[in-house]
Amino acid sequence: MERFRTFDFRKHMPSVTFTLLAVALIAGAGAITVYLGLYNIAADAPHNRLTYSVIETFREKSIAARSGSIAVPADLAAPARIASGAGLYTEMCSGCHLAPGMEKTEMSQGLYPQAPVLFKGSDRSAAEQFWIIKHGIKMTAMPAWGKTHDDRLIWDMVAFVRKLPGLSPAQYQAITQNAPMDHDAMMKGMTEAEGASQKPSEAGEHAGH
């Protein structure tokens, strides 16, 4: 019957009080840090090791939990997908993630955390890469490309990213030079071309007046 004795609150009062006091102090310190702006949010002031470790763990667990049920297309390694992804990567990704034979850009050097250099390889699964490209990652400058690109194009990007580590600078140049343009860049080029073709006729009309 002894194990069913009533909990003696008075006996444990000191430890309970200490725990509550510790929690209150930690919460108070956190509130002071936030409201007085004591934590330096600048990108050129790296997190301390503990903060970075917590954020990194949180990020990895979050990505794993949300990408686990994503089905990878059977034709992910198809040449057409890789070619499409090459154009998208060059237009949208290379400024931060670089490419074979490419020097660091001003943008890539200013990012914190630093964007992964994808041609050096990655241990992420295709499903994880798809989720990251589609949804982005908060406070990393990684955009959610799913807002402007459909799943087919995002899988094309994944296909090229997985091909990228095996490419030499010459191979990268060859595959990207012949790659289809990103839709936005293509539309911009068409608009500029139309504008240029209209200018001579407009000039002639004004000259006639």
Short mmCIF file of C-alpha atoms in Angstrom, two decimals:
data_model
loop_
_atom_site.label_atom_id
_atom_site.label_comp_id
_atom_site.label_asym_id
_atom_site.label_seq_id
_atom_site.Cartn_x
_atom_site.Cartn_y
_atom_site.Cartn_z
CA MET A 1 0.00 0.00 0.00
CA GLU A 2 2.99 2.35 0.46
CA ARG A 3 3.34 3.03 -3.22
CA PHE A 4 -0.18 4.48 -3.24
CA ARG A 5 0.54 7.02 -0.52
CA THR A 6 -0.66 10.58 -1.08
CA PHE A 7 1.88 12.90 -2.69
CA ASP A 8 3.46 15.04 0.03
CA PHE A 9 3.45 18.48 -1.60
CA ARG A 10 5.13 20.17 1.37
CA LYS A 11 8.07 17.78 1.15
CA HIS A 12 8.62 18.56 -2.54
CA MET A 13 7.76 22.25 -2.30
CA PRO A 14 11.38 23.51 -2.53
CA SER A 15 12.09 21.62 -5.78
CA VAL A 16 8.77 22.68 -7.34
CA THR A 17 9.41 26.30 -6.39
CA PHE A 18 12.93 26.16 -7.82
CA THR A 19 11.66 24.71 -11.11
CA LEU A 20 8.95 27.36 -11.49
CA LEU A 21 11.42 30.11 -10.65
CA ALA A 22 13.93 28.80 -13.22
CA VAL A 23 11.24 28.67 -15.92
CA ALA A 24 10.14 32.23 -15.08
CA LEU A 25 13.73 33.51 -15.24
CA ILE A 26 14.36 31.85 -18.61
CA ALA A 27 11.10 33.22 -20.03
CA GLY A 28 11.91 36.68 -18.67
CA ALA A 29 15.41 36.61 -20.15
CA GLY A 30 13.96 35.58 -23.51
CA ALA A 31 11.40 38.38 -23.44
CA ILE A 32 14.06 40.97 -22.57
CA THR A 33 16.30 39.72 -25.39
CA VAL A 34 13.45 40.02 -27.91
CA TYR A 35 11.97 43.36 -26.88
CA LEU A 36 15.27 45.17 -26.35
CA GLY A 37 16.66 43.91 -29.66
CA LEU A 38 19.67 42.34 -27.94
CA TYR A 39 19.96 39.53 -30.49
CA ASN A 40 21.79 40.66 -33.62
CA ILE A 41 19.65 39.67 -36.62
CA ALA A 42 22.23 40.84 -39.20
CA ALA A 43 23.26 38.33 -41.86
CA ASP A 44 26.95 39.10 -41.27
CA ALA A 45 26.70 38.12 -37.59
CA PRO A 46 26.45 34.29 -37.49
CA HIS A 47 24.35 32.45 -34.91
CA ASN A 48 26.15 30.98 -31.92
CA ARG A 49 26.67 27.21 -32.04
CA LEU A 50 23.70 26.35 -29.83
CA THR A 51 21.26 28.53 -31.79
CA TYR A 52 22.52 27.22 -35.13
CA SER A 53 22.28 23.61 -33.93
CA VAL A 54 18.69 24.07 -32.77
CA ILE A 55 17.65 25.77 -36.03
CA GLU A 56 19.42 23.13 -38.13
CA THR A 57 17.73 20.27 -36.26
CA PHE A 58 14.35 21.99 -36.52
CA ARG A 59 14.84 22.50 -40.28
CA GLU A 60 15.93 18.94 -41.02
CA LYS A 61 13.13 17.35 -38.98
CA SER A 62 10.56 19.63 -40.61
CA ILE A 63 11.72 18.81 -44.14
CA ALA A 64 11.83 15.07 -43.42
CA ALA A 65 8.34 15.07 -41.91
CA ARG A 66 6.79 16.87 -44.88
CA SER A 67 8.61 15.20 -47.76
CA GLY A 68 8.24 11.58 -46.67
CA SER A 69 5.03 10.91 -48.59
CA ILE A 70 6.07 12.61 -51.86
CA ALA A 71 6.10 10.21 -54.83
CA VAL A 72 9.09 10.62 -57.15
CA PRO A 73 8.31 10.45 -60.91
CA ALA A 74 9.57 7.32 -62.64
CA ASP A 75 11.06 9.39 -65.48
CA LEU A 76 13.10 11.71 -63.24
CA ALA A 77 16.34 10.84 -65.05
CA ALA A 78 14.85 11.44 -68.51
CA PRO A 79 17.05 13.64 -70.76
CA ALA A 80 14.11 15.96 -71.51
CA ARG A 81 13.61 16.65 -67.81
CA ILE A 82 17.30 17.30 -67.27
CA ALA A 83 17.45 19.67 -70.25
CA SER A 84 14.42 21.60 -69.01
CA GLY A 85 15.85 21.74 -65.49
CA ALA A 86 19.18 23.02 -66.81
CA GLY A 87 17.57 26.15 -68.22
CA LEU A 88 15.56 26.73 -65.07
CA TYR A 89 18.59 26.23 -62.82
CA THR A 90 20.77 28.62 -64.80
CA GLU A 91 18.10 31.32 -64.79
CA MET A 92 16.83 30.95 -61.22
CA CYS A 93 19.35 29.11 -59.05
CA SER A 94 22.95 29.56 -60.19
CA GLY A 95 23.32 33.04 -58.70
CA CYS A 96 23.12 31.59 -55.19
CA HIS A 97 23.95 27.88 -55.59
CA LEU A 98 26.65 28.42 -58.26
CA ALA A 99 27.63 25.97 -61.01
CA PRO A 100 30.72 24.08 -62.25
CA GLY A 101 33.45 26.57 -63.20
CA MET A 102 31.51 29.50 -61.75
CA GLU A 103 33.08 31.90 -59.25
CA LYS A 104 31.23 33.01 -56.13
CA THR A 105 28.76 35.78 -56.87
CA GLU A 106 28.15 38.88 -54.78
CA MET A 107 24.77 37.45 -53.86
CA SER A 108 26.09 34.04 -52.79
CA GLN A 109 28.76 35.62 -50.58
CA GLY A 110 26.23 37.83 -48.80
CA LEU A 111 23.81 35.06 -47.82
CA TYR A 112 23.49 33.68 -44.29
CA PRO A 113 23.18 30.84 -43.92
CA GLN A 114 25.25 30.21 -47.02
CA ALA A 115 23.35 28.51 -49.85
CA PRO A 116 24.62 24.96 -50.49
CA VAL A 117 26.93 24.66 -53.50
CA LEU A 118 24.90 22.04 -55.33
CA PHE A 119 27.47 20.92 -57.91
CA LYS A 120 29.55 19.60 -55.01
CA GLY A 121 26.82 17.07 -54.25
CA SER A 122 24.05 16.60 -51.72
CA ASP A 123 22.83 13.74 -49.56
CA ARG A 124 19.21 14.85 -49.80
CA SER A 125 16.61 12.59 -51.38
CA ALA A 126 14.76 13.64 -54.53
CA ALA A 127 11.58 14.08 -52.49
CA GLU A 128 13.34 16.42 -50.06
CA GLN A 129 14.79 18.46 -52.92
CA PHE A 130 11.34 18.75 -54.50
CA TRP A 131 9.78 19.93 -51.23
CA ILE A 132 12.52 22.53 -50.65
CA ILE A 133 12.33 23.93 -54.18
CA LYS A 134 8.53 24.07 -54.12
CA HIS A 135 8.02 25.50 -50.63
CA GLY A 136 11.30 27.30 -49.88
CA ILE A 137 12.82 27.69 -46.41
CA LYS A 138 12.05 30.56 -44.07
CA MET A 139 14.75 33.12 -43.29
CA THR A 140 17.31 31.62 -45.69
CA ALA A 141 16.55 33.55 -48.93
CA MET A 142 15.41 30.22 -50.45
CA PRO A 143 12.19 31.16 -52.30
CA ALA A 144 9.08 29.02 -52.72
CA TRP A 145 9.22 28.40 -56.48
CA GLY A 146 5.90 26.56 -56.26
CA LYS A 147 4.15 29.93 -56.28
CA THR A 148 5.22 30.54 -59.87
CA HIS A 149 6.12 27.09 -61.27
CA ASP A 150 4.04 23.92 -61.46
CA ASP A 151 5.13 20.53 -60.11
CA ARG A 152 6.32 19.33 -63.52
CA LEU A 153 8.85 22.16 -63.78
CA ILE A 154 9.94 21.71 -60.18
CA TRP A 155 10.64 18.03 -60.84
CA ASP A 156 12.64 19.12 -63.90
CA MET A 157 14.78 21.26 -61.57
CA VAL A 158 15.23 18.30 -59.23
CA ALA A 159 16.30 16.14 -62.18
CA PHE A 160 19.01 18.63 -63.14
CA VAL A 161 20.18 19.23 -59.56
CA ARG A 162 20.73 15.47 -59.20
CA LYS A 163 22.69 15.42 -62.48
CA LEU A 164 24.72 18.53 -61.63
CA PRO A 165 27.46 17.02 -59.38
CA GLY A 166 28.74 14.82 -62.21
CA LEU A 167 29.19 17.67 -64.70
CA SER A 168 32.47 19.35 -65.60
CA PRO A 169 32.48 23.09 -66.40
CA ALA A 170 32.51 22.29 -70.13
CA GLN A 171 29.64 19.83 -69.81
CA TYR A 172 27.64 22.34 -67.79
CA GLN A 173 28.13 25.00 -70.45
CA ALA A 174 27.10 22.59 -73.20
CA ILE A 175 23.91 21.40 -71.50
CA THR A 176 22.78 24.87 -70.42
CA GLN A 177 23.47 26.57 -73.76
CA ASN A 178 21.04 24.23 -75.49
CA ALA A 179 18.48 24.20 -72.67
CA PRO A 180 15.02 25.72 -73.08
CA MET A 181 14.65 29.11 -71.40
CA ASP A 182 12.69 29.69 -68.23
CA HIS A 183 9.13 30.74 -69.11
CA ASP A 184 9.44 34.18 -67.49
CA ALA A 185 12.71 34.92 -69.31
CA MET A 186 11.22 33.71 -72.58
CA MET A 187 8.15 35.94 -72.20
CA LYS A 188 10.36 38.90 -71.30
CA GLY A 189 12.44 38.33 -74.44
CA MET A 190 9.31 38.10 -76.60
CA THR A 191 7.94 41.33 -75.11
CA GLU A 192 11.22 43.16 -75.72
CA ALA A 193 11.35 41.87 -79.28
CA GLU A 194 7.79 43.02 -79.95
CA GLY A 195 8.60 46.44 -78.50
CA ALA A 196 11.68 46.77 -80.70
CA SER A 197 9.73 45.79 -83.82
CA GLN A 198 7.06 48.40 -83.12
CA LYS A 199 9.46 51.32 -82.64
CA PRO A 200 10.35 51.88 -86.35
CA SER A 201 6.68 51.99 -87.37
CA GLU A 202 5.86 54.34 -84.50
CA ALA A 203 8.76 56.59 -85.53
CA GLY A 204 7.44 56.64 -89.11
CA GLU A 205 3.96 57.60 -87.93
CA HIS A 206 5.33 60.50 -85.89
CA ALA A 207 7.48 61.65 -88.82
CA GLY A 208 4.39 61.75 -91.03
CA HIS A 209 2.71 64.13 -88.63
#
